[in-house]
Amino acid sequence: MAVKSSGAYRADIDGLRAIAVAVVVLFHLKVSGFGGGFAGVDIFFVISGYLITGHILRDLDRGSFSFAAFYTRRARRILPALIATIMLSVAIGWLWLPPDALRQLAKEATHGLLSIANIQYWREANQYFAPSSDQLGLLHLWSLSAEEQFYLVSPLMLVLLNRTRHVFAGIALAGAVSLAAAILWLPRDPEAVFFLTPFRAFEFVLGALAIVLERRIATRPTARTGAAWLG
């Protein structure tokens, strides 16, 4: 299924990212009125689903998709900032943290570099002596790990679906399964539903399905403007 949307720079998406970051920061600073600011993470997941799915499908349509090129681009975009953040955090921790807290920070850094920070925080969430969220210096890496796990799985899935005529139907089915699993598992283990990628996959799928909507309203400026403001 051809994807005709442009891969050019999108200022509107960068603006939406800025809003998402701002509300997350204000939420963590406990600013009044931003108690729901954690939803900025969900916005990021939807944006990632839209952008990454669009890039992969366009490359597949051109016959130019390469797993090596895809993962190289992701590494160049993510790793420099990730490594710099971890190095600075560990350096500060080395200077000022007590030994137990420094060991916890080192464990967080290791799991962050391995893209499994979300799994670590889920496993430790119910431990009696687990640190509180205010004591976890790299807690924000859980969402990056979830995104990186999405990057790991989505190319292969899209390559396989692209061999059929039902690319977006397959994507929608995966999202429906993820959402149903999240609803069913929430009473049993809410931390798992919060942290783990399979239960978050439907958010990436919402972004991917936005490609279909965008294509349908591409020639209708009024509809596009209305959808942008509604979003």
mmCIF file of C-alpha atoms in Angstrom:
data_model
loop_
_atom_site.group_PDB
_atom_site.id
_atom_site.type_symbol
_atom_site.label_atom_id
_atom_site.label_comp_id
_atom_site.label_asym_id
_atom_site.label_seq_id
_atom_site.Cartn_x
_atom_site.Cartn_y
_atom_site.Cartn_z
ATOM 1 C CA MET A 1 0.000 0.000 0.000
ATOM 2 C CA ALA A 2 1.620 3.215 -1.135
ATOM 3 C CA VAL A 3 2.255 5.999 1.352
ATOM 4 C CA LYS A 4 2.211 9.339 -0.412
ATOM 5 C CA SER A 5 2.692 11.694 2.527
ATOM 6 C CA SER A 6 5.891 13.702 2.392
ATOM 7 C CA GLY A 7 8.929 12.836 4.444
ATOM 8 C CA ALA A 8 9.900 16.527 4.641
ATOM 9 C CA TYR A 9 10.438 18.411 7.891
ATOM 10 C CA ARG A 10 7.188 18.986 9.795
ATOM 11 C CA ALA A 11 7.185 22.102 11.957
ATOM 12 C CA ASP A 12 3.741 21.229 13.312
ATOM 13 C CA ILE A 13 5.017 17.917 14.670
ATOM 14 C CA ASP A 14 7.995 19.607 16.308
ATOM 15 C CA GLY A 15 5.553 22.044 17.895
ATOM 16 C CA LEU A 16 3.481 19.178 19.229
ATOM 17 C CA ARG A 17 6.624 17.574 20.621
ATOM 18 C CA ALA A 18 7.466 20.848 22.386
ATOM 19 C CA ILE A 19 4.026 20.913 23.993
ATOM 20 C CA ALA A 20 4.399 17.281 25.063
ATOM 21 C CA VAL A 21 7.791 17.939 26.667
ATOM 22 C CA ALA A 22 6.516 21.060 28.409
ATOM 23 C CA VAL A 23 3.530 19.359 30.028
ATOM 24 C CA VAL A 24 5.661 16.404 31.177
ATOM 25 C CA VAL A 25 8.209 18.751 32.786
ATOM 26 C CA LEU A 26 5.478 20.799 34.461
ATOM 27 C CA PHE A 27 3.882 17.594 35.737
ATOM 28 C CA HIS A 28 7.130 16.431 37.328
ATOM 29 C CA LEU A 29 7.653 19.869 38.846
ATOM 30 C CA LYS A 30 4.189 19.432 40.426
ATOM 31 C CA VAL A 31 2.909 22.676 38.925
ATOM 32 C CA SER A 32 -0.773 23.171 39.700
ATOM 33 C CA GLY A 33 -3.068 22.389 36.789
ATOM 34 C CA PHE A 34 -0.720 19.930 35.108
ATOM 35 C CA GLY A 35 -1.624 16.767 37.012
ATOM 36 C CA GLY A 36 -2.299 15.016 33.707
ATOM 37 C CA GLY A 37 0.952 16.153 32.117
ATOM 38 C CA PHE A 38 2.261 12.587 31.981
ATOM 39 C CA ALA A 39 0.067 12.242 28.877
ATOM 40 C CA GLY A 40 2.888 13.975 27.010
ATOM 41 C CA VAL A 41 4.579 10.563 26.879
ATOM 42 C CA ASP A 42 1.537 9.118 25.130
ATOM 43 C CA ILE A 43 1.691 11.956 22.593
ATOM 44 C CA PHE A 44 5.325 11.069 21.893
ATOM 45 C CA PHE A 45 4.444 7.425 21.298
ATOM 46 C CA VAL A 46 1.725 8.388 18.812
ATOM 47 C CA ILE A 47 4.113 10.742 16.993
ATOM 48 C CA SER A 48 6.756 7.987 16.824
ATOM 49 C CA GLY A 49 4.241 5.553 15.387
ATOM 50 C CA TYR A 50 3.285 8.051 12.707
ATOM 51 C CA LEU A 51 6.814 9.072 11.727
ATOM 52 C CA ILE A 52 8.560 5.707 11.864
ATOM 53 C CA THR A 53 5.774 3.837 10.080
ATOM 54 C CA GLY A 54 5.649 6.506 7.379
ATOM 55 C CA HIS A 55 9.425 6.436 6.836
ATOM 56 C CA ILE A 56 9.552 2.650 6.584
ATOM 57 C CA LEU A 57 6.576 2.339 4.240
ATOM 58 C CA ARG A 58 7.888 5.074 1.941
ATOM 59 C CA ASP A 59 11.241 3.309 1.721
ATOM 60 C CA LEU A 60 9.494 0.004 1.029
ATOM 61 C CA ASP A 61 7.449 1.627 -1.740
ATOM 62 C CA ARG A 62 10.650 2.917 -3.337
ATOM 63 C CA GLY A 63 12.393 -0.417 -2.892
ATOM 64 C CA SER A 64 15.126 1.278 -0.870
ATOM 65 C CA PHE A 65 14.415 0.011 2.648
ATOM 66 C CA SER A 66 17.393 -1.414 4.534
ATOM 67 C CA PHE A 67 17.402 -2.735 8.085
ATOM 68 C CA ALA A 68 21.021 -1.620 8.494
ATOM 69 C CA ALA A 69 20.273 1.910 7.293
ATOM 70 C CA PHE A 70 17.178 2.139 9.496
ATOM 71 C CA TYR A 71 18.968 1.100 12.677
ATOM 72 C CA THR A 72 21.979 3.265 11.849
ATOM 73 C CA ARG A 73 19.723 6.335 11.561
ATOM 74 C CA ARG A 74 18.032 5.500 14.862
ATOM 75 C CA ALA A 75 21.393 5.032 16.600
ATOM 76 C CA ARG A 76 22.754 8.322 15.288
ATOM 77 C CA ARG A 77 19.658 10.136 16.460
ATOM 78 C CA ILE A 78 19.383 8.586 19.923
ATOM 79 C CA LEU A 79 22.754 7.389 21.192
ATOM 80 C CA PRO A 80 24.749 10.668 21.370
ATOM 81 C CA ALA A 81 22.185 12.378 23.608
ATOM 82 C CA LEU A 82 21.545 9.200 25.611
ATOM 83 C CA ILE A 83 25.227 8.549 26.305
ATOM 84 C CA ALA A 84 25.857 12.199 27.193
ATOM 85 C CA THR A 85 22.905 12.228 29.617
ATOM 86 C CA ILE A 86 24.021 9.023 31.320
ATOM 87 C CA MET A 87 27.659 10.109 31.570
ATOM 88 C CA LEU A 88 26.704 13.457 33.108
ATOM 89 C CA SER A 89 24.266 11.823 35.525
ATOM 90 C CA VAL A 90 26.811 9.233 36.671
ATOM 91 C CA ALA A 91 29.511 11.911 37.056
ATOM 92 C CA ILE A 92 27.245 13.980 39.288
ATOM 93 C CA GLY A 93 26.220 10.865 41.191
ATOM 94 C CA TRP A 94 29.866 9.923 41.731
ATOM 95 C CA LEU A 95 30.471 13.287 43.376
ATOM 96 C CA TRP A 96 27.408 13.598 45.577
ATOM 97 C CA LEU A 97 25.448 10.351 45.972
ATOM 98 C CA PRO A 98 25.939 7.847 48.814
ATOM 99 C CA PRO A 99 27.115 4.337 47.768
ATOM 100 C CA ASP A 100 23.681 2.687 47.721
ATOM 101 C CA ALA A 101 22.156 5.450 45.601
ATOM 102 C CA LEU A 102 25.169 5.400 43.268
ATOM 103 C CA ARG A 103 24.764 1.648 42.742
ATOM 104 C CA GLN A 104 21.090 2.190 41.919
ATOM 105 C CA LEU A 105 22.023 4.925 39.438
ATOM 106 C CA ALA A 106 24.618 2.671 37.805
ATOM 107 C CA LYS A 107 22.009 -0.079 37.421
ATOM 108 C CA GLU A 108 19.584 2.392 35.861
ATOM 109 C CA ALA A 109 22.309 3.588 33.475
ATOM 110 C CA THR A 110 23.118 0.025 32.399
ATOM 111 C CA HIS A 111 19.500 -0.861 31.732
ATOM 112 C CA GLY A 112 19.026 2.434 29.889
ATOM 113 C CA LEU A 113 21.944 1.702 27.562
ATOM 114 C CA LEU A 114 20.543 -1.781 26.924
ATOM 115 C CA SER A 115 17.098 -0.318 26.118
ATOM 116 C CA ILE A 116 15.389 -2.300 28.869
ATOM 117 C CA ALA A 117 14.930 0.414 31.491
ATOM 118 C CA ASN A 118 11.156 0.004 31.361
ATOM 119 C CA ILE A 119 11.510 -3.688 32.216
ATOM 120 C CA GLN A 120 13.764 -2.854 35.166
ATOM 121 C CA TYR A 121 11.330 -0.317 36.614
ATOM 122 C CA TRP A 122 8.421 -2.714 36.166
ATOM 123 C CA ARG A 123 10.265 -5.545 37.934
ATOM 124 C CA GLU A 124 11.248 -3.306 40.830
ATOM 125 C CA ALA A 125 7.937 -1.434 41.158
ATOM 126 C CA ASN A 126 6.467 -3.880 43.676
ATOM 127 C CA GLN A 127 9.631 -4.546 45.668
ATOM 128 C CA TYR A 128 9.313 -3.579 49.313
ATOM 129 C CA PHE A 129 12.560 -1.609 49.392
ATOM 130 C CA ALA A 130 12.306 -0.179 45.869
ATOM 131 C CA PRO A 131 13.285 3.493 45.674
ATOM 132 C CA SER A 132 10.505 6.008 45.144
ATOM 133 C CA SER A 133 10.248 7.701 41.747
ATOM 134 C CA ASP A 134 11.821 10.865 43.182
ATOM 135 C CA GLN A 135 14.971 8.847 43.919
ATOM 136 C CA LEU A 136 15.362 7.433 40.403
ATOM 137 C CA GLY A 137 17.607 9.787 38.480
ATOM 138 C CA LEU A 138 17.105 8.118 35.091
ATOM 139 C CA LEU A 139 13.449 7.123 35.400
ATOM 140 C CA HIS A 140 12.611 9.034 32.228
ATOM 141 C CA LEU A 141 14.575 6.458 30.218
ATOM 142 C CA TRP A 142 11.691 3.992 30.564
ATOM 143 C CA SER A 143 9.828 5.685 27.721
ATOM 144 C CA LEU A 144 12.918 5.779 25.519
ATOM 145 C CA SER A 145 13.388 2.043 26.083
ATOM 146 C CA ALA A 146 9.770 1.454 25.053
ATOM 147 C CA GLU A 147 10.362 3.437 21.864
ATOM 148 C CA GLU A 148 13.559 1.550 21.091
ATOM 149 C CA GLN A 149 11.743 -1.755 21.540
ATOM 150 C CA PHE A 150 9.138 -0.477 19.066
ATOM 151 C CA TYR A 151 11.974 0.341 16.646
ATOM 152 C CA LEU A 152 13.277 -3.200 17.054
ATOM 153 C CA VAL A 153 9.997 -4.899 16.134
ATOM 154 C CA SER A 154 8.202 -2.540 13.743
ATOM 155 C CA PRO A 155 10.514 -2.795 10.669
ATOM 156 C CA LEU A 156 10.197 -6.581 10.419
ATOM 157 C CA MET A 157 6.459 -6.424 11.020
ATOM 158 C CA LEU A 158 5.995 -3.797 8.297
ATOM 159 C CA VAL A 159 8.214 -5.655 5.830
ATOM 160 C CA LEU A 160 6.063 -8.774 6.289
ATOM 161 C CA LEU A 161 2.775 -6.856 6.082
ATOM 162 C CA ASN A 162 3.969 -5.016 2.997
ATOM 163 C CA ARG A 163 3.996 -8.337 1.133
ATOM 164 C CA THR A 164 0.212 -8.427 1.545
ATOM 165 C CA ARG A 165 -2.496 -5.999 0.491
ATOM 166 C CA HIS A 166 -3.577 -5.399 4.066
ATOM 167 C CA VAL A 167 -0.801 -3.347 5.649
ATOM 168 C CA PHE A 168 -2.968 -1.011 7.705
ATOM 169 C CA ALA A 169 -5.486 -3.727 8.527
ATOM 170 C CA GLY A 170 -2.632 -5.739 10.038
ATOM 171 C CA ILE A 171 -1.415 -2.686 11.936
ATOM 172 C CA ALA A 172 -4.917 -2.008 13.262
ATOM 173 C CA LEU A 173 -5.283 -5.641 14.373
ATOM 174 C CA ALA A 174 -2.006 -5.432 16.320
ATOM 175 C CA GLY A 175 -3.216 -2.244 17.987
ATOM 176 C CA ALA A 176 -6.562 -3.792 18.914
ATOM 177 C CA VAL A 177 -4.812 -6.776 20.507
ATOM 178 C CA SER A 178 -2.516 -4.444 22.468
ATOM 179 C CA LEU A 179 -5.398 -2.295 23.730
ATOM 180 C CA ALA A 180 -7.467 -5.325 24.723
ATOM 181 C CA ALA A 181 -4.481 -6.804 26.566
ATOM 182 C CA ALA A 182 -3.903 -3.522 28.414
ATOM 183 C CA ILE A 183 -7.548 -3.327 29.506
ATOM 184 C CA LEU A 184 -7.658 -6.943 30.628
ATOM 185 C CA TRP A 185 -4.289 -6.909 32.418
ATOM 186 C CA LEU A 186 -4.682 -3.542 34.155
ATOM 187 C CA PRO A 187 -6.471 -4.897 37.277
ATOM 188 C CA ARG A 188 -3.791 -7.580 37.706
ATOM 189 C CA ASP A 189 -0.618 -5.586 37.163
ATOM 190 C CA PRO A 190 -1.042 -1.849 36.484
ATOM 191 C CA GLU A 191 2.735 -1.313 36.579
ATOM 192 C CA ALA A 192 3.166 -3.756 33.694
ATOM 193 C CA VAL A 193 0.517 -1.949 31.657
ATOM 194 C CA PHE A 194 2.260 1.353 32.355
ATOM 195 C CA PHE A 195 5.856 0.326 31.637
ATOM 196 C CA LEU A 196 5.855 -2.545 29.140
ATOM 197 C CA THR A 197 5.814 -2.009 25.382
ATOM 198 C CA PRO A 198 3.232 -4.677 24.381
ATOM 199 C CA PHE A 199 0.612 -2.809 26.413
ATOM 200 C CA ARG A 200 1.689 0.519 24.876
ATOM 201 C CA ALA A 201 1.816 -0.697 21.281
ATOM 202 C CA PHE A 202 -1.692 0.571 20.515
ATOM 203 C CA GLU A 203 -0.420 4.145 20.951
ATOM 204 C CA PHE A 204 2.219 3.659 18.253
ATOM 205 C CA VAL A 205 -0.535 2.085 16.129
ATOM 206 C CA LEU A 206 -2.734 5.174 16.518
ATOM 207 C CA GLY A 207 0.097 7.197 15.004
ATOM 208 C CA ALA A 208 0.482 4.730 12.146
ATOM 209 C CA LEU A 209 -3.246 4.815 11.404
ATOM 210 C CA ALA A 210 -3.107 8.616 11.257
ATOM 211 C CA ILE A 211 -1.293 8.103 7.942
ATOM 212 C CA VAL A 212 -4.524 6.710 6.480
ATOM 213 C CA LEU A 213 -6.530 9.667 7.771
ATOM 214 C CA GLU A 214 -3.942 12.116 6.486
ATOM 215 C CA ARG A 215 -4.053 10.586 3.033
ATOM 216 C CA ARG A 216 -7.850 10.823 2.894
ATOM 217 C CA ILE A 217 -7.952 14.523 3.784
ATOM 218 C CA ALA A 218 -4.785 15.540 1.925
ATOM 219 C CA THR A 219 -6.731 17.283 -0.837
ATOM 220 C CA ARG A 220 -9.184 18.990 1.538
ATOM 221 C CA PRO A 221 -7.506 22.027 3.159
ATOM 222 C CA THR A 222 -10.472 22.817 5.404
ATOM 223 C CA ALA A 223 -10.583 19.282 6.749
ATOM 224 C CA ARG A 224 -6.815 19.291 7.319
ATOM 225 C CA THR A 225 -6.974 22.583 9.234
ATOM 226 C CA GLY A 226 -9.907 21.399 11.296
ATOM 227 C CA ALA A 227 -8.186 18.126 12.138
ATOM 228 C CA ALA A 228 -5.032 19.993 13.165
ATOM 229 C CA TRP A 229 -6.923 22.260 15.558
ATOM 230 C CA LEU A 230 -8.948 19.339 16.902
ATOM 231 C CA GLY A 231 -5.713 17.480 17.561
#
